[in-house]
Short mmCIF file of C-alpha atoms in Angstrom, two decimals:
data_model
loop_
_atom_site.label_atom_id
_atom_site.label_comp_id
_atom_site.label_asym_id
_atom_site.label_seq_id
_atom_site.Cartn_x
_atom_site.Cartn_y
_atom_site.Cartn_z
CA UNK R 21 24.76 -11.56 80.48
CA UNK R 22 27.83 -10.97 78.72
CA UNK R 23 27.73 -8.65 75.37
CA UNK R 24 28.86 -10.65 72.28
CA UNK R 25 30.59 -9.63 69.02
CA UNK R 26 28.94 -12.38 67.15
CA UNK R 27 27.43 -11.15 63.89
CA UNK R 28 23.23 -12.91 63.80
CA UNK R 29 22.69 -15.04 61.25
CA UNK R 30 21.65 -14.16 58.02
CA UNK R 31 18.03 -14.90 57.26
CA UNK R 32 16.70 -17.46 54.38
CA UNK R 33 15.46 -14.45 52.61
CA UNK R 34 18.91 -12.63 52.56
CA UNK R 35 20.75 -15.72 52.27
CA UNK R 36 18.49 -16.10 48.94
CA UNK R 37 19.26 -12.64 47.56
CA UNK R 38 22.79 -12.98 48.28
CA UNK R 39 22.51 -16.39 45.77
CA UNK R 40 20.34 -14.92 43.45
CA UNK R 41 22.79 -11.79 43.27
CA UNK R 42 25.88 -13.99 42.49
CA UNK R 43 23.95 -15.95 39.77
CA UNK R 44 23.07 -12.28 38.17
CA UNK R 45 27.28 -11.59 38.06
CA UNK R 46 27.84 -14.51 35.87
CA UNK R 47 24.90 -13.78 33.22
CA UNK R 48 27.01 -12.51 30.53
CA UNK R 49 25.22 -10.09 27.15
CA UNK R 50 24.45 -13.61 25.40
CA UNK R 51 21.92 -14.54 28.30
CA UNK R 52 20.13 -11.24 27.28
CA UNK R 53 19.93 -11.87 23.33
CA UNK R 54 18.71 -15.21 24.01
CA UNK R 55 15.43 -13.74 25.20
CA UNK R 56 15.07 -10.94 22.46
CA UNK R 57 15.89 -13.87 19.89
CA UNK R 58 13.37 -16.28 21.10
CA UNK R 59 10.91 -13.53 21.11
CA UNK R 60 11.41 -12.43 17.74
CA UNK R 61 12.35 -16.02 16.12
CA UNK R 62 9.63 -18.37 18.31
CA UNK R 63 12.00 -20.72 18.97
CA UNK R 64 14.84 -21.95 21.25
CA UNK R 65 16.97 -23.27 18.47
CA UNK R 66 16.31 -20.65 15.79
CA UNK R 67 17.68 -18.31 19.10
CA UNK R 68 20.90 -20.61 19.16
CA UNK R 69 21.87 -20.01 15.61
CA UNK R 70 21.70 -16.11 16.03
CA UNK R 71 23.73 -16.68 18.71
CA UNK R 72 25.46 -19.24 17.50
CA UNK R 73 25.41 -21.82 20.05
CA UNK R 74 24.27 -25.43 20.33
CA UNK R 75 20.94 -25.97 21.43
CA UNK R 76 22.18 -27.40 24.61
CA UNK R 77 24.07 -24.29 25.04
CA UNK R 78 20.65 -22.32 24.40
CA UNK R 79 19.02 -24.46 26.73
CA UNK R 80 21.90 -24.07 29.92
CA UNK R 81 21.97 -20.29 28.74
CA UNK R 82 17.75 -20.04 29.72
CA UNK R 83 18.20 -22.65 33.08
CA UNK R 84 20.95 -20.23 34.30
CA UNK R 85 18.69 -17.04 33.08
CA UNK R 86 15.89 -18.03 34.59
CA UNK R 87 17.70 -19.12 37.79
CA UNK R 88 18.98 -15.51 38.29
CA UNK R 89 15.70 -13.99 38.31
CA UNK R 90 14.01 -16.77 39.92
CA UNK R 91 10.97 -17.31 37.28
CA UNK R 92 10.26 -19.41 34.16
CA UNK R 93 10.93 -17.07 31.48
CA UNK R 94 9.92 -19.29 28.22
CA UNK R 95 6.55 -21.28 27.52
CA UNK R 96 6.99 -24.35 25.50
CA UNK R 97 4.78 -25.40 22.82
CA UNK R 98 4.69 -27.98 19.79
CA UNK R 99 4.67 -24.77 17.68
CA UNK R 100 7.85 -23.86 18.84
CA UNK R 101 8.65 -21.29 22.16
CA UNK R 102 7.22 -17.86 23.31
CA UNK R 103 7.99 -15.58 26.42
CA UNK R 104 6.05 -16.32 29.25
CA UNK R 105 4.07 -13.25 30.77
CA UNK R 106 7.67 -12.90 33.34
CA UNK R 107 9.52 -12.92 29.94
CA UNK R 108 7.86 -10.18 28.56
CA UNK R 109 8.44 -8.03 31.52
CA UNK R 110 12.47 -8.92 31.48
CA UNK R 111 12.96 -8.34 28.28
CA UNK R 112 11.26 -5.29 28.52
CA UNK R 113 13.87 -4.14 31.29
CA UNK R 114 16.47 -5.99 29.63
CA UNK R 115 16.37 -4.61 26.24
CA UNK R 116 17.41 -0.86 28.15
CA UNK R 117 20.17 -2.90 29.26
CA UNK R 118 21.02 -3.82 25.86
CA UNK R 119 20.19 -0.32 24.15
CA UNK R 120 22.92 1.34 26.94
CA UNK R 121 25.55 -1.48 26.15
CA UNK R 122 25.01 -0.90 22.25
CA UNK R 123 25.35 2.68 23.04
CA UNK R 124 28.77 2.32 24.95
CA UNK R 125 30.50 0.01 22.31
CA UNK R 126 29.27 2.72 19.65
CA UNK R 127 31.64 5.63 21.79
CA UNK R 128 34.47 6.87 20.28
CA UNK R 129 36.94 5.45 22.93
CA UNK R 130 40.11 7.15 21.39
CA UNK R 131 38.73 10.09 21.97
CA UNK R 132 36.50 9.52 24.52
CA UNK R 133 33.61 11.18 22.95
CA UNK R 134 29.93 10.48 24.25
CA UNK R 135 27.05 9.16 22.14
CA UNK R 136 24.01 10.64 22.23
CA UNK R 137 21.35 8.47 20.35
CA UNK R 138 18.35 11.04 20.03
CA UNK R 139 14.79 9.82 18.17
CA UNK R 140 13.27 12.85 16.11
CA UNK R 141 10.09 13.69 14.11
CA UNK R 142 11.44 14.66 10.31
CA UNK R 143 10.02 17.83 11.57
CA UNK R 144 12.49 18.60 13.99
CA UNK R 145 15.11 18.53 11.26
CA UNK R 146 14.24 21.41 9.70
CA UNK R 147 14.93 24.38 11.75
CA UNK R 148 15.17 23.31 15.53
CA UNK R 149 17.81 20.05 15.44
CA UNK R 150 20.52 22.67 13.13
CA UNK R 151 20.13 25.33 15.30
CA UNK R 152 20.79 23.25 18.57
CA UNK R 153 23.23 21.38 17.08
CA UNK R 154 25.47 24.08 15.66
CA UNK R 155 25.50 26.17 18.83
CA UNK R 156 26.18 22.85 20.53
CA UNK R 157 29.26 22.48 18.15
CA UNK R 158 30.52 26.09 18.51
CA UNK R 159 30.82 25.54 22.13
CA UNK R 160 33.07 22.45 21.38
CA UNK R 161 30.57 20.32 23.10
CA UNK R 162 29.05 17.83 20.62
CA UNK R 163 28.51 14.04 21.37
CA UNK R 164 28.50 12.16 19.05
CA UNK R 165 24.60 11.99 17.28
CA UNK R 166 23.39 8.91 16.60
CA UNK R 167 19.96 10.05 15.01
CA UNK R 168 16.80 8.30 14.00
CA UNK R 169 13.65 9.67 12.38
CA UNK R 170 10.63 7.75 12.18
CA UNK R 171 6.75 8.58 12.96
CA UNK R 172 5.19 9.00 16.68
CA UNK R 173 4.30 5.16 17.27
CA UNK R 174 7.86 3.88 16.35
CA UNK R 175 10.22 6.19 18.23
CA UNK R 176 8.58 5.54 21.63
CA UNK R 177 8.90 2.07 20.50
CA UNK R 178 12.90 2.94 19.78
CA UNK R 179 12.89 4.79 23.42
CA UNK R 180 11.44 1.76 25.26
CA UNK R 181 13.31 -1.00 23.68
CA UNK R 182 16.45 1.13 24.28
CA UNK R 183 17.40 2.04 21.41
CA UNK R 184 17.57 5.60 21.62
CA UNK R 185 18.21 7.79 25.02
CA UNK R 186 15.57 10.07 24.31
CA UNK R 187 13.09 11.38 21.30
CA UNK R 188 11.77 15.00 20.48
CA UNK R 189 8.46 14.55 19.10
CA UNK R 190 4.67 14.22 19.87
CA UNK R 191 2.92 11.92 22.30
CA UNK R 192 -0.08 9.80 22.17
CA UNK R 193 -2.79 10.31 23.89
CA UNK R 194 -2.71 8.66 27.60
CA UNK R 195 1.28 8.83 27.71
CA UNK R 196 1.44 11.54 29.60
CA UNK R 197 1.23 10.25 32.48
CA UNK R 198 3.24 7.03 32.17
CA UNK R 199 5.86 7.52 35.17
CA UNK R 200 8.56 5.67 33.60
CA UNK R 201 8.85 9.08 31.06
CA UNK R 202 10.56 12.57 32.02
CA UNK R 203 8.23 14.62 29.60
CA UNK R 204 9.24 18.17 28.72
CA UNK R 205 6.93 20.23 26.68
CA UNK R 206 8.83 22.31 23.74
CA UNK R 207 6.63 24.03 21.49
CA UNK R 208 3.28 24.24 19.91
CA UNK R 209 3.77 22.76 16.36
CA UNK R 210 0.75 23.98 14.52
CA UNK R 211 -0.22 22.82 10.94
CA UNK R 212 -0.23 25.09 7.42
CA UNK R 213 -2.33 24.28 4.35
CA UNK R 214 0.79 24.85 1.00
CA UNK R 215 0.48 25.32 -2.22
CA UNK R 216 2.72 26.47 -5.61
CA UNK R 217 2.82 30.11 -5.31
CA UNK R 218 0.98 30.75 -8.43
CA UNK R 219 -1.85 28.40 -7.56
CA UNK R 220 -5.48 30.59 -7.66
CA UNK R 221 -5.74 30.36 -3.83
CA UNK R 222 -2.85 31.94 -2.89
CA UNK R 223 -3.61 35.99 -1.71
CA UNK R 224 -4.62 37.92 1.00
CA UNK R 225 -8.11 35.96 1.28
CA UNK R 226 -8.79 33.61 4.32
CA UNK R 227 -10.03 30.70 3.20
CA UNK R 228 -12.83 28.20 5.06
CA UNK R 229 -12.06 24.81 4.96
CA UNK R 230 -15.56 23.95 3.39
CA UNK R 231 -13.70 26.04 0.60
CA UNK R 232 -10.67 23.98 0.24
CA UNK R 233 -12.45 20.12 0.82
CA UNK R 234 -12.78 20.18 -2.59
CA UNK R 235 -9.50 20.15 -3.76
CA UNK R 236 -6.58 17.92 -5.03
CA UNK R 237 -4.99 16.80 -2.04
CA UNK R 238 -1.49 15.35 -0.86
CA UNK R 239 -1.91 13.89 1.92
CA UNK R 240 0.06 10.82 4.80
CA UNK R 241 -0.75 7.79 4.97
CA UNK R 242 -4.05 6.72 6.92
CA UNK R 243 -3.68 6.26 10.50
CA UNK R 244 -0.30 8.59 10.71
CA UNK R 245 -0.76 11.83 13.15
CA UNK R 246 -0.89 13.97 10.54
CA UNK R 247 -3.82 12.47 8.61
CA UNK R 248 -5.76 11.95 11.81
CA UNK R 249 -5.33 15.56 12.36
CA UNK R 250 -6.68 16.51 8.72
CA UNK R 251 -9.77 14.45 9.36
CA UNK R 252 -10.23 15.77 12.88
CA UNK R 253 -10.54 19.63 11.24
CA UNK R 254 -12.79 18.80 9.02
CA UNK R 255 -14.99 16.29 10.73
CA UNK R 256 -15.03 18.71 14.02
CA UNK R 257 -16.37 21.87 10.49
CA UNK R 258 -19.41 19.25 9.78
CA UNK R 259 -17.41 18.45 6.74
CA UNK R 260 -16.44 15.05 5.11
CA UNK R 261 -12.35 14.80 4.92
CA UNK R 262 -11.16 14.63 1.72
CA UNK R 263 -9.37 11.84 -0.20
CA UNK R 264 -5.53 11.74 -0.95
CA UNK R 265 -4.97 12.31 -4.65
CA UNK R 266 -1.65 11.64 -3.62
CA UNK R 267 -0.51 10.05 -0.37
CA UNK R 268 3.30 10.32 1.05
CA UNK R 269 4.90 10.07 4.12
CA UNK R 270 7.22 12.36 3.48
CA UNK R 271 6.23 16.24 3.88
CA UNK R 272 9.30 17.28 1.98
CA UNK R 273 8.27 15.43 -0.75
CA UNK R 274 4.69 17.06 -0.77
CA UNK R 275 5.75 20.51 -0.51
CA UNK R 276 7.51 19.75 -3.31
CA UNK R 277 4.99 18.11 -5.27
CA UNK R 278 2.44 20.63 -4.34
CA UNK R 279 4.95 23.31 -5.18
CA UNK R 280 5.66 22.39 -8.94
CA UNK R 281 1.55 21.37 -9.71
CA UNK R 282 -2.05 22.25 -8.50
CA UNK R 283 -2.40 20.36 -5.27
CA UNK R 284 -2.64 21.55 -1.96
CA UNK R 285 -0.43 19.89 1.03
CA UNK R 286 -0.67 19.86 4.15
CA UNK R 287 2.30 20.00 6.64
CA UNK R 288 4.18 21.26 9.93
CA UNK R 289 3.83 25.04 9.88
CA UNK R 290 7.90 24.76 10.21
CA UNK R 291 8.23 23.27 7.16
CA UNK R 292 6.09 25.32 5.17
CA UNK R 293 7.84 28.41 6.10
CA UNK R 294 11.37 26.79 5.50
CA UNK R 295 10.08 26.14 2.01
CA UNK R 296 8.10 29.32 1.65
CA UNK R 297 11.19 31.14 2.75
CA UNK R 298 13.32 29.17 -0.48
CA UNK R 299 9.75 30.29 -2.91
CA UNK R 300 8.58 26.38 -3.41
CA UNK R 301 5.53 27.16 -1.63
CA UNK R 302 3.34 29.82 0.04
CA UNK R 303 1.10 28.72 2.97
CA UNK R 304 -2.53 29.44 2.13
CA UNK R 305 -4.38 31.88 4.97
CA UNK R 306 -7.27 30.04 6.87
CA UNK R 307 -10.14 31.40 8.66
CA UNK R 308 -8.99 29.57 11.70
CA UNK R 309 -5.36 28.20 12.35
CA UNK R 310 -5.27 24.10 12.30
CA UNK R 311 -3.69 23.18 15.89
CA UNK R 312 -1.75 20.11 16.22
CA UNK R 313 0.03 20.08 19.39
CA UNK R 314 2.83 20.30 21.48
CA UNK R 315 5.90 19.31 20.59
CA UNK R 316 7.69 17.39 23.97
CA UNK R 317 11.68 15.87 25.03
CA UNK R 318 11.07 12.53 25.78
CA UNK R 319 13.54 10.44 27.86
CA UNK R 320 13.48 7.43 30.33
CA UNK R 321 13.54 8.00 33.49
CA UNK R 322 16.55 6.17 34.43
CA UNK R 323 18.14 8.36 31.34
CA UNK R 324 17.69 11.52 32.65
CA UNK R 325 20.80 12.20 34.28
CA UNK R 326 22.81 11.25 31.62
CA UNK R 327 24.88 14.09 31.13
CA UNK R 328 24.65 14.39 27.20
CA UNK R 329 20.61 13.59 27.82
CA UNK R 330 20.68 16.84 30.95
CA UNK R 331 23.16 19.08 27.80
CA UNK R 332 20.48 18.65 24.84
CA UNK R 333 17.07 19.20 26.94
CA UNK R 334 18.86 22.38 28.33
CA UNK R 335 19.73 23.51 25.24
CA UNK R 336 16.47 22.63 23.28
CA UNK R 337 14.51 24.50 26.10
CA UNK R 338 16.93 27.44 25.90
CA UNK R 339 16.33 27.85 21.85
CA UNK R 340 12.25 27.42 22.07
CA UNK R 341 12.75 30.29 24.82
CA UNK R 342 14.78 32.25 23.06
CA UNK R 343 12.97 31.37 19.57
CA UNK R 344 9.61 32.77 21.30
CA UNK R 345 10.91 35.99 22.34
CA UNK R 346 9.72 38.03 25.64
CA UNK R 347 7.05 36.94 27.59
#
């Protein structure tokens, strides 16, 4: 039998992708907003005036949405709209879309200058971010920093709604192993106990913390890593935590209060010694040091190769290295 040049027919399931593929080239940034709208608003037509389109327009926006990806993205009910289990999941993946799109229209085009849009502890602001970035500047290689500090729970929320490329800070327990991360352990950030120089506890003698529970404390808010820690030592001593005679979320503001009164704080070891080192505070000496934990660069997967992403973990590993001295 003679050989033939003909090409075989494509099969119903390519034929499918190959539609489904052309109906993703004509969703446009709008389709994606309508979904992060209706999830935040609860309704179709509260979407459309964010966007500000008709409701019909909303409603061709979802058919051709939902058409693209093949799945009913939007449950309808008399108390308005929600995402459908398949909505949650796309606008999960979508909003990384969204964060990277934000990201490009916030590059300096003139000057072609990337954005790096970095998460960080308050922590990391006081000794390890300046370092980095200055030596990062000398070597007339700084991206532009878009930077955000907020607590543990709300910059991985920031990382996987895309709005920042990647976050220096803690992790909660059981993300380790989620394998949409690229986890890089930094330091061991340890806690200190501060208080004003003059107070009667400051010396040469190690203190218990049955010794300290009953004193004046400044101390975060419940439920914050920090204050689970401080209950954790003292529960782990036998000892009932003590009560914030102040409460702050800011550690800069309780060094300072603790500094100018007769309270004890309790903060990142880093911070005390930045603020021991300017004579606000002096860091009490303990028995036993507090641990906290380590201290990781967070980033999604699908992030890691961005070059700005590959420049800072390189040059945050290089510091703690250096920082730490021989091995």
């Amino acid at each position: 039998m003679a050989k033939t040049d003909l090409q075989p027919e494509p099969t119903s399931t390519a034929r499918d992708d190959e539609r489904r593929a052309r109906r993703m080239d004509r969703l446009r940034v709008r389709h994606l907003r309508l979904l992060h709208w209706v999830a935040q608003t609860g309704s179709l037509s509260a979407a459309a005036e964010r966007l500000q389109v008709s409701q019909p327009g909303a409603t061709k926006m979802l058919q051709e949405i939902e058409a693209a990806l093949g799945v009913g993205l939007i449950e309808r009910s008399a108390r308005g709209a929600r995402l459908s289990p398949a909505g949650r999941v796309a606008l999960d993946r979508l909003r990384v879309a969204l964060g990277a799109l934000d990201a490009a229209a916030g590059a300096d085009a003139a000057l072609a200058t990337p954005v790096l849009r970095m998460g960080i502890l308050p922590l990391v602001a006081v000794a390890v971010l300046p370092a980095v970035t200055a030596a990062i500047d000398a070597a007339g290689q700084l991206p532009r920093l878009v930077l955000r500090e907020a607590n543990v729970d709300q910059l991985m929320r920031l990382l996987r709604d895309g709005e920042v490329d990647c976050v220096i800070g803690r992790l909660e327990a059981g993300e380790h192993a989620v394998g949409d991360l690229q986890i890089e352990q930094l330091w061991e950030e340890r806690m200190a106990i501060a208080a004003a120089p003059d107070h009667p506890l400051v010396g040469r003698r190690r203190h218990t913390l049955a010794a300290l529970q009953a004193e004046r404390w400044i101390l975060p808010p419940p439920a914050t890593n920090t204050r689970r820690n401080v209950e954790r030592w003292f529960l782990e001593s036998g000892l009932q935590p003590p009560a914030a005679a102040v409460e702050s979320t800011s550690f800069h503001t309780s060094l300072a209060l603790a500094g100018a009164g007769r309270l004890l704080a309790v903060a990142p070891q880093t911070a005390v010694e930045h603020y021991q080192a300017r004579g606000v505070v002096k860091a009490l000496l303990l028995q036993r040091p507090l641990a906290s934990g380590p201290m990781f660069f967070i980033t999604r997967a699908e992030l890691a190769s961005l070059p700005q992403v590959v420049q800072w973990r390189a040059a945050l590993v290089g510091h703690v290295r250096q920082a730490a001295g021989p091995a």
